[in-house]
Amino acid sequence: MDRLGAMETFVYVVETGSFSAAARRLNIGQPAVSKTIAQLESRLAVRLLLRSTRGLTPTEAGLAFFERARRAIEEADEADNAARGSAGGLCGNLRICAPVTFGRLHIVPHLGPFLEQNPALNIDMMLDDRNVNLVEEGVDVALRMGELSDSGLTARKIAECRRMVLGTPAYFEKHGEPTCPADLRKHQAILYTLGGGAGWQFNKAGEEQSVNISGRIRVNAAEGLREAVLAHQGLTMASQWMFAPELADGSVREVMKDWALPNLDLWAVFPTGRMASAKARAFVEYVQGLLMNEV
């Protein structure tokens, strides 16, 4: 048995959740995938996968094997890259997780040049506003915003962005523009429950003011907040990243520019206990370059 090949097959089965999807990724027949997994379980004398009508689920032993198998494949890829030299580019698969709106606006449209630089590399882009378990989801690097709730994470700050109060011209024409934090109490706010909630803190020339905002619409996803604001249903506090296209074309407008809000940090987060792979490091450097060019 080709041990590394069997590990790769098993990793693909777990990541895709089925023999057929793994077979498509490997460009082989499904029976070959099933046979490889059976041979692997026979050699290890342990059940790695639980099969049910709902799909495939790794056992406890399967999860442990999955993590170490992924690490072995990454090490093999690193060896290939070292042998090829920098001109050979990166190879294998890179699984990335990013917030939905940030990934849609600032990452996905710019993957082309990164892939052109690395023709042997495949990217699996996972867009999710949740802080997913990186090990369980097989994520190589995640992009996360704000304060990191888990201090045990291996993380690196890669960018920061201004937060601002904004809304559509139509909303401000109807309801007026706030000029200071106290004015916000007269407005309907769209509240982003993952982005600070109803307590907004401002600073102006060393003077700090906090204000509790009220609003009839609360959303837990940035896409929903964007839609509510663009439908003129209220103002909001958001990062420049979240409304970059609309700020550029005037669809939304920043107000209270002399009152500063805390900046929003962007972090690259790696699975705990594992060195960041060359692929993950290269991607993070690429994202840093993208965001620097946007400033």
mmCIF file of N, CA, C and O in Angstrom, residues 171-229:
data_model
loop_
_atom_site.group_PDB
_atom_site.id
_atom_site.type_symbol
_atom_site.label_atom_id
_atom_site.label_comp_id
_atom_site.label_asym_id
_atom_site.label_seq_id
_atom_site.Cartn_x
_atom_site.Cartn_y
_atom_site.Cartn_z
ATOM 1 N N TYR A 171 -31.512 57.714 3.618
ATOM 2 C CA TYR A 171 -31.853 57.638 5.033
ATOM 3 C C TYR A 171 -31.579 58.975 5.715
ATOM 4 O O TYR A 171 -32.411 59.493 6.479
ATOM 5 N N PHE A 172 -30.417 59.558 5.463
ATOM 6 C CA PHE A 172 -30.062 60.821 6.128
ATOM 7 C C PHE A 172 -30.943 61.976 5.649
ATOM 8 O O PHE A 172 -31.236 62.893 6.415
ATOM 9 N N GLU A 173 -31.356 61.933 4.404
ATOM 10 C CA GLU A 173 -32.247 62.981 3.905
ATOM 11 C C GLU A 173 -33.586 62.959 4.644
ATOM 12 O O GLU A 173 -34.176 64.006 4.928
ATOM 13 N N LYS A 174 -34.025 61.765 5.001
ATOM 14 C CA LYS A 174 -35.324 61.630 5.669
ATOM 15 C C LYS A 174 -35.224 61.868 7.174
ATOM 16 O O LYS A 174 -36.133 62.452 7.785
ATOM 17 N N HIS A 175 -34.115 61.415 7.794
ATOM 18 C CA HIS A 175 -34.031 61.430 9.259
ATOM 19 C C HIS A 175 -32.988 62.403 9.804
ATOM 20 O O HIS A 175 -32.882 62.568 11.027
ATOM 21 N N GLY A 176 -32.222 63.036 8.935
ATOM 22 C CA GLY A 176 -31.183 63.942 9.399
ATOM 23 C C GLY A 176 -29.892 63.208 9.729
ATOM 24 O O GLY A 176 -29.878 61.990 9.908
ATOM 25 N N GLU A 177 -28.804 63.983 9.817
ATOM 26 C CA GLU A 177 -27.492 63.402 10.111
ATOM 27 C C GLU A 177 -27.122 63.636 11.570
ATOM 28 O O GLU A 177 -27.238 64.761 12.067
ATOM 29 N N PRO A 178 -26.660 62.604 12.276
ATOM 30 C CA PRO A 178 -26.152 62.825 13.635
ATOM 31 C C PRO A 178 -24.810 63.548 13.570
ATOM 32 O O PRO A 178 -24.010 63.315 12.666
ATOM 33 N N THR A 179 -24.556 64.419 14.519
ATOM 34 C CA THR A 179 -23.282 65.145 14.548
ATOM 35 C C THR A 179 -22.459 64.813 15.786
ATOM 36 O O THR A 179 -21.278 65.159 15.856
ATOM 37 N N CYS A 180 -23.079 64.154 16.764
ATOM 38 C CA CYS A 180 -22.366 63.745 17.973
ATOM 39 C C CYS A 180 -22.996 62.453 18.486
ATOM 40 O O CYS A 180 -24.115 62.091 18.079
ATOM 41 N N PRO A 181 -22.317 61.717 19.363
ATOM 42 C CA PRO A 181 -22.862 60.438 19.836
ATOM 43 C C PRO A 181 -24.264 60.542 20.422
ATOM 44 O O PRO A 181 -25.091 59.653 20.208
ATOM 45 N N ALA A 182 -24.564 61.617 21.137
ATOM 46 C CA ALA A 182 -25.886 61.740 21.747
ATOM 47 C C ALA A 182 -26.986 61.767 20.693
ATOM 48 O O ALA A 182 -28.108 61.284 20.936
ATOM 49 N N ASP A 183 -26.700 62.292 19.510
ATOM 50 C CA ASP A 183 -27.708 62.354 18.443
ATOM 51 C C ASP A 183 -28.142 60.962 17.985
ATOM 52 O O ASP A 183 -29.235 60.802 17.431
ATOM 53 N N LEU A 184 -27.299 59.970 18.189
ATOM 54 C CA LEU A 184 -27.603 58.618 17.707
ATOM 55 C C LEU A 184 -28.826 58.022 18.404
ATOM 56 O O LEU A 184 -29.474 57.124 17.865
ATOM 57 N N ARG A 185 -29.145 58.533 19.580
ATOM 58 C CA ARG A 185 -30.313 58.009 20.301
ATOM 59 C C ARG A 185 -31.618 58.341 19.575
ATOM 60 O O ARG A 185 -32.649 57.719 19.832
ATOM 61 N N LYS A 186 -31.573 59.313 18.671
ATOM 62 C CA LYS A 186 -32.770 59.691 17.922
ATOM 63 C C LYS A 186 -32.943 58.853 16.654
ATOM 64 O O LYS A 186 -33.927 59.024 15.933
ATOM 65 N N HIS A 187 -31.981 57.988 16.359
ATOM 66 C CA HIS A 187 -31.982 57.256 15.097
ATOM 67 C C HIS A 187 -32.250 55.770 15.303
ATOM 68 O O HIS A 187 -32.001 55.212 16.377
ATOM 69 N N GLN A 188 -32.762 55.146 14.240
ATOM 70 C CA GLN A 188 -32.867 53.696 14.191
ATOM 71 C C GLN A 188 -31.530 53.143 13.696
ATOM 72 O O GLN A 188 -31.018 53.558 12.662
ATOM 73 N N ALA A 189 -30.966 52.238 14.481
ATOM 74 C CA ALA A 189 -29.693 51.642 14.107
ATOM 75 C C ALA A 189 -29.897 50.179 13.722
ATOM 76 O O ALA A 189 -30.741 49.480 14.294
ATOM 77 N N ILE A 190 -29.138 49.745 12.737
ATOM 78 C CA ILE A 190 -29.073 48.320 12.415
ATOM 79 C C ILE A 190 -27.930 47.763 13.250
ATOM 80 O O ILE A 190 -26.775 48.168 13.086
ATOM 81 N N LEU A 191 -28.241 46.844 14.147
ATOM 82 C CA LEU A 191 -27.251 46.351 15.099
ATOM 83 C C LEU A 191 -26.674 45.025 14.635
ATOM 84 O O LEU A 191 -27.413 44.082 14.328
ATOM 85 N N TYR A 192 -25.360 44.959 14.579
ATOM 86 C CA TYR A 192 -24.632 43.749 14.194
ATOM 87 C C TYR A 192 -24.203 43.048 15.474
ATOM 88 O O TYR A 192 -23.326 43.515 16.185
ATOM 89 N N THR A 193 -24.848 41.944 15.784
ATOM 90 C CA THR A 193 -24.628 41.295 17.075
ATOM 91 C C THR A 193 -23.240 40.679 17.207
ATOM 92 O O THR A 193 -22.796 40.406 18.319
ATOM 93 N N LEU A 194 -22.543 40.460 16.091
ATOM 94 C CA LEU A 194 -21.178 39.931 16.161
ATOM 95 C C LEU A 194 -20.133 41.038 16.108
ATOM 96 O O LEU A 194 -18.936 40.755 16.161
ATOM 97 N N GLY A 195 -20.563 42.278 16.006
ATOM 98 C CA GLY A 195 -19.609 43.361 15.814
ATOM 99 C C GLY A 195 -19.651 44.446 16.869
ATOM 100 O O GLY A 195 -19.372 45.613 16.585
ATOM 101 N N GLY A 196 -20.014 44.109 18.096
ATOM 102 C CA GLY A 196 -19.985 45.105 19.160
ATOM 103 C C GLY A 196 -21.331 45.378 19.797
ATOM 104 O O GLY A 196 -21.405 46.010 20.846
ATOM 105 N N GLY A 197 -22.432 44.926 19.165
ATOM 106 C CA GLY A 197 -23.737 45.085 19.780
ATOM 107 C C GLY A 197 -24.192 46.528 19.849
ATOM 108 O O GLY A 197 -23.950 47.322 18.952
ATOM 109 N N ALA A 198 -24.854 46.885 20.963
ATOM 110 C CA ALA A 198 -25.517 48.187 21.061
ATOM 111 C C ALA A 198 -24.699 49.237 21.789
ATOM 112 O O ALA A 198 -25.121 50.378 21.894
ATOM 113 N N GLY A 199 -23.538 48.882 22.324
ATOM 114 C CA GLY A 199 -22.718 49.853 23.026
ATOM 115 C C GLY A 199 -21.598 50.372 22.136
ATOM 116 O O GLY A 199 -20.664 49.640 21.820
ATOM 117 N N TRP A 200 -21.718 51.629 21.705
ATOM 118 C CA TRP A 200 -20.717 52.220 20.803
ATOM 119 C C TRP A 200 -19.884 53.235 21.573
ATOM 120 O O TRP A 200 -20.435 54.107 22.253
ATOM 121 N N GLN A 201 -18.574 53.150 21.429
ATOM 122 C CA GLN A 201 -17.671 54.018 22.180
ATOM 123 C C GLN A 201 -16.883 54.905 21.225
ATOM 124 O O GLN A 201 -16.231 54.424 20.298
ATOM 125 N N PHE A 202 -16.936 56.219 21.466
ATOM 126 C CA PHE A 202 -16.321 57.200 20.582
ATOM 127 C C PHE A 202 -15.220 57.970 21.298
ATOM 128 O O PHE A 202 -15.201 58.065 22.529
ATOM 129 N N ASN A 203 -14.318 58.531 20.492
ATOM 130 C CA ASN A 203 -13.247 59.369 21.026
ATOM 131 C C ASN A 203 -13.062 60.570 20.113
ATOM 132 O O ASN A 203 -13.044 60.433 18.892
ATOM 133 N N LYS A 204 -12.914 61.750 20.743
ATOM 134 C CA LYS A 204 -12.665 62.974 19.980
ATOM 135 C C LYS A 204 -11.691 63.836 20.770
ATOM 136 O O LYS A 204 -12.030 64.346 21.838
ATOM 137 N N ALA A 205 -10.471 63.943 20.245
ATOM 138 C CA ALA A 205 -9.439 64.766 20.890
ATOM 139 C C ALA A 205 -9.263 64.408 22.360
ATOM 140 O O ALA A 205 -9.159 65.271 23.233
ATOM 141 N N GLY A 206 -9.265 63.084 22.645
ATOM 142 C CA GLY A 206 -9.072 62.625 24.013
ATOM 143 C C GLY A 206 -10.339 62.522 24.830
ATOM 144 O O GLY A 206 -10.339 61.954 25.931
ATOM 145 N N GLU A 207 -11.416 63.080 24.335
ATOM 146 C CA GLU A 207 -12.709 62.984 25.033
ATOM 147 C C GLU A 207 -13.421 61.700 24.607
ATOM 148 O O GLU A 207 -13.616 61.455 23.419
ATOM 149 N N GLU A 208 -13.785 60.875 25.573
ATOM 150 C CA GLU A 208 -14.468 59.620 25.274
ATOM 151 C C GLU A 208 -15.944 59.730 25.632
ATOM 152 O O GLU A 208 -16.303 60.292 26.668
ATOM 153 N N GLN A 209 -16.769 59.196 24.764
ATOM 154 C CA GLN A 209 -18.214 59.134 25.019
ATOM 155 C C GLN A 209 -18.724 57.762 24.608
ATOM 156 O O GLN A 209 -18.381 57.264 23.533
ATOM 157 N N SER A 210 -19.527 57.168 25.459
ATOM 158 C CA SER A 210 -20.175 55.894 25.158
ATOM 159 C C SER A 210 -21.670 56.130 25.036
ATOM 160 O O SER A 210 -22.245 56.932 25.783
ATOM 161 N N VAL A 211 -22.274 55.451 24.110
ATOM 162 C CA VAL A 211 -23.708 55.597 23.912
ATOM 163 C C VAL A 211 -24.308 54.236 23.599
ATOM 164 O O VAL A 211 -23.729 53.444 22.851
ATOM 165 N N ASN A 212 -25.426 53.941 24.242
ATOM 166 C CA ASN A 212 -26.164 52.714 23.947
ATOM 167 C C ASN A 212 -27.179 52.999 22.855
ATOM 168 O O ASN A 212 -28.015 53.884 22.987
ATOM 169 N N ILE A 213 -27.066 52.251 21.795
ATOM 170 C CA ILE A 213 -27.876 52.472 20.608
ATOM 171 C C ILE A 213 -29.084 51.541 20.625
ATOM 172 O O ILE A 213 -29.004 50.394 21.070
ATOM 173 N N SER A 214 -30.199 52.046 20.140
ATOM 174 C CA SER A 214 -31.388 51.204 20.011
ATOM 175 C C SER A 214 -31.706 51.003 18.536
ATOM 176 O O SER A 214 -31.396 51.849 17.700
ATOM 177 N N GLY A 215 -32.304 49.871 18.253
ATOM 178 C CA GLY A 215 -32.691 49.570 16.885
ATOM 179 C C GLY A 215 -33.645 48.396 16.850
ATOM 180 O O GLY A 215 -33.571 47.504 17.694
ATOM 181 N N ARG A 216 -34.528 48.409 15.893
ATOM 182 C CA ARG A 216 -35.525 47.347 15.788
ATOM 183 C C ARG A 216 -35.026 46.161 14.976
ATOM 184 O O ARG A 216 -35.679 45.120 14.938
ATOM 185 N N ILE A 217 -33.875 46.318 14.328
ATOM 186 C CA ILE A 217 -33.330 45.235 13.508
ATOM 187 C C ILE A 217 -31.956 44.859 14.053
ATOM 188 O O ILE A 217 -31.064 45.691 14.173
ATOM 189 N N ARG A 218 -31.806 43.586 14.387
ATOM 190 C CA ARG A 218 -30.530 43.028 14.812
ATOM 191 C C ARG A 218 -30.200 41.861 13.890
ATOM 192 O O ARG A 218 -31.062 41.024 13.625
ATOM 193 N N VAL A 219 -28.961 41.809 13.439
ATOM 194 C CA VAL A 219 -28.560 40.724 12.550
ATOM 195 C C VAL A 219 -27.238 40.140 13.038
ATOM 196 O O VAL A 219 -26.422 40.834 13.652
ATOM 197 N N ASN A 220 -27.031 38.844 12.760
ATOM 198 C CA ASN A 220 -25.792 38.198 13.181
ATOM 199 C C ASN A 220 -24.890 37.864 12.002
ATOM 200 O O ASN A 220 -23.948 37.093 12.140
ATOM 201 N N ALA A 221 -25.188 38.430 10.842
ATOM 202 C CA ALA A 221 -24.358 38.214 9.659
ATOM 203 C C ALA A 221 -24.184 39.543 8.939
ATOM 204 O O ALA A 221 -25.140 40.318 8.785
ATOM 205 N N ALA A 222 -22.959 39.802 8.482
ATOM 206 C CA ALA A 222 -22.669 41.076 7.836
ATOM 207 C C ALA A 222 -23.483 41.281 6.574
ATOM 208 O O ALA A 222 -23.859 42.411 6.242
ATOM 209 N N GLU A 223 -23.782 40.200 5.852
ATOM 210 C CA GLU A 223 -24.579 40.338 4.631
ATOM 211 C C GLU A 223 -25.961 40.905 4.947
ATOM 212 O O GLU A 223 -26.490 41.733 4.200
ATOM 213 N N GLY A 224 -26.554 40.456 6.044
ATOM 214 C CA GLY A 224 -27.860 40.970 6.445
ATOM 215 C C GLY A 224 -27.797 42.430 6.855
ATOM 216 O O GLY A 224 -28.695 43.225 6.530
ATOM 217 N N LEU A 225 -26.740 42.797 7.566
ATOM 218 C CA LEU A 225 -26.578 44.191 7.956
ATOM 219 C C LEU A 225 -26.431 45.086 6.729
ATOM 220 O O LEU A 225 -27.048 46.157 6.645
ATOM 221 N N ARG A 226 -25.650 44.642 5.761
ATOM 222 C CA ARG A 226 -25.480 45.420 4.540
ATOM 223 C C ARG A 226 -26.819 45.641 3.832
ATOM 224 O O ARG A 226 -27.140 46.754 3.419
ATOM 225 N N GLU A 227 -27.587 44.581 3.697
ATOM 226 C CA GLU A 227 -28.861 44.689 2.984
ATOM 227 C C GLU A 227 -29.815 45.644 3.690
ATOM 228 O O GLU A 227 -30.533 46.418 3.045
ATOM 229 N N ALA A 228 -29.850 45.578 5.032
ATOM 230 C CA ALA A 228 -30.750 46.469 5.774
ATOM 231 C C ALA A 228 -30.335 47.928 5.606
ATOM 232 O O ALA A 228 -31.182 48.809 5.413
ATOM 233 N N VAL A 229 -29.043 48.195 5.664
ATOM 234 C CA VAL A 229 -28.569 49.573 5.493
ATOM 235 C C VAL A 229 -28.850 50.058 4.071
ATOM 236 O O VAL A 229 -29.345 51.179 3.871
#
